[in-house]
């Protein structure tokens, strides 16, 4: 994970902490940030010395490319604290690799492994007190890269800023989640940027999601842009369907995010003898299964959302409700994941990474 590097990291500690002003029992996802952040600039063709410094505003030229062409990518990771105050990351190399995959697609220079992990661990060590113990508590970690070069010519920036900011988190969705299957709008197209965590992928969902909210749905399940016949992902989550005792999810493609929680769920399902089919999932088969009473569960998976059950869905004006299952797969996977993430069980897949003090 560390690449054996002897990186020189500049550390500037915040003179005071904001932690006492935060009510950790009433967190709204992504609203509060810790005392420090990591920052690293790219200029003259290389990444400069990274810094961990007090969290605070950035100064950017109004003409910086990020504002005009959306040249920006991000990641979402989480740190967890166990009963012995040890801090763990969940499959961090997956997020690091995906960040660079996203960067490549957006013509952003890749970020070096040693800088990422040494900077992240130094940041987490400074802000350790912000990570609370107990199932459901975590520190959401948001690495991102933005194009900072001044000038509005439509070409890749020659300067970038890489940052990591951290936010103490509990649940992403505060209430029940109902979804609508997309019939008109699309999230991603073949050959596009759907697989990347490009900022624009998320901004483009806000308008159709607002329309869905007016109809009583919290999220849209995006369908393929060509035919709208196949269910792809929910935008903030990958999506799973349980028909009978079989679990269905769409295969990864250049339209769908290769979710870390998604691939962990597939592995956990296989490990628990659950039949998982990773293949195109037709809207029609899910609607038919719901009508026949064979659709037992829908749930989303994502770093922020973890495993989020879906209570109901809408399609072409029809509404379907799902009954709570006593042997819920969503609950099973959520518990199994948490046991690994909070160091409550053996980590037979090697997913946990200790943040050394
Ligand atoms: C994450 O799960 O980290 C995501 O990227 C979802 C986010 C847009 C809140």
mmCIF file of N, CA, C and O in Angstrom, residues 51 56 73 105 120 134 160 181 183 185 242 251 348 355:
data_model
loop_
_atom_site.group_PDB
_atom_site.id
_atom_site.type_symbol
_atom_site.label_atom_id
_atom_site.label_comp_id
_atom_site.label_asym_id
_atom_site.label_seq_id
_atom_site.Cartn_x
_atom_site.Cartn_y
_atom_site.Cartn_z
ATOM 1 N N UNK A 51 0.625 18.512 1.048
ATOM 2 C CA UNK A 51 0.507 19.178 2.359
ATOM 3 C C UNK A 51 -0.734 18.693 3.070
ATOM 4 O O UNK A 51 -1.772 18.507 2.425
ATOM 5 N N UNK A 56 -10.075 24.609 4.869
ATOM 6 C CA UNK A 56 -10.488 26.002 4.636
ATOM 7 C C UNK A 56 -10.705 26.270 3.169
ATOM 8 O O UNK A 56 -10.469 25.410 2.318
ATOM 9 N N UNK A 73 -12.786 15.039 -11.051
ATOM 10 C CA UNK A 73 -13.161 13.662 -10.674
ATOM 11 C C UNK A 73 -13.094 13.545 -9.154
ATOM 12 O O UNK A 73 -12.421 14.331 -8.496
ATOM 13 N N UNK A 105 -9.664 9.225 -17.984
ATOM 14 C CA UNK A 105 -10.764 9.487 -18.919
ATOM 15 C C UNK A 105 -11.019 10.987 -19.095
ATOM 16 O O UNK A 105 -11.506 11.436 -20.113
ATOM 17 N N UNK A 120 -3.071 10.504 3.014
ATOM 18 C CA UNK A 120 -4.345 10.089 3.610
ATOM 19 C C UNK A 120 -4.140 9.616 5.051
ATOM 20 O O UNK A 120 -4.880 9.998 5.965
ATOM 21 N N UNK A 134 -18.668 2.353 16.790
ATOM 22 C CA UNK A 134 -20.057 1.858 16.756
ATOM 23 C C UNK A 134 -20.575 1.719 15.341
ATOM 24 O O UNK A 134 -20.335 2.591 14.496
ATOM 25 N N UNK A 160 -3.468 21.372 -11.826
ATOM 26 C CA UNK A 160 -4.557 20.694 -11.104
ATOM 27 C C UNK A 160 -4.326 20.822 -9.611
ATOM 28 O O UNK A 160 -3.211 21.062 -9.157
ATOM 29 N N UNK A 181 -38.072 3.941 -12.274
ATOM 30 C CA UNK A 181 -37.243 3.474 -13.391
ATOM 31 C C UNK A 181 -37.272 4.533 -14.492
ATOM 32 O O UNK A 181 -38.353 4.976 -14.907
ATOM 33 N N UNK A 183 -37.486 6.456 -17.847
ATOM 34 C CA UNK A 183 -38.114 6.172 -19.146
ATOM 35 C C UNK A 183 -37.649 7.151 -20.212
ATOM 36 O O UNK A 183 -37.725 6.871 -21.400
ATOM 37 N N UNK A 185 -35.000 10.243 -19.442
ATOM 38 C CA UNK A 185 -33.634 10.760 -19.263
ATOM 39 C C UNK A 185 -32.636 9.613 -19.185
ATOM 40 O O UNK A 185 -33.003 8.481 -18.844
ATOM 41 N N UNK A 242 -33.605 -8.920 -5.946
ATOM 42 C CA UNK A 242 -33.745 -10.310 -5.506
ATOM 43 C C UNK A 242 -35.069 -10.840 -6.042
ATOM 44 O O UNK A 242 -36.142 -10.391 -5.616
ATOM 45 N N UNK A 251 -24.096 -6.005 -15.304
ATOM 46 C CA UNK A 251 -22.631 -6.101 -15.417
ATOM 47 C C UNK A 251 -22.008 -4.712 -15.548
ATOM 48 O O UNK A 251 -22.660 -3.779 -16.025
ATOM 49 N N UNK A 348 -11.455 -12.522 5.825
ATOM 50 C CA UNK A 348 -10.889 -13.557 4.967
ATOM 51 C C UNK A 348 -10.631 -13.112 3.533
ATOM 52 O O UNK A 348 -9.901 -13.766 2.812
ATOM 53 N N UNK A 355 -4.908 1.745 9.624
ATOM 54 C CA UNK A 355 -4.212 3.040 9.520
ATOM 55 C C UNK A 355 -3.264 3.105 10.701
ATOM 56 O O UNK A 355 -3.697 3.242 11.849
#
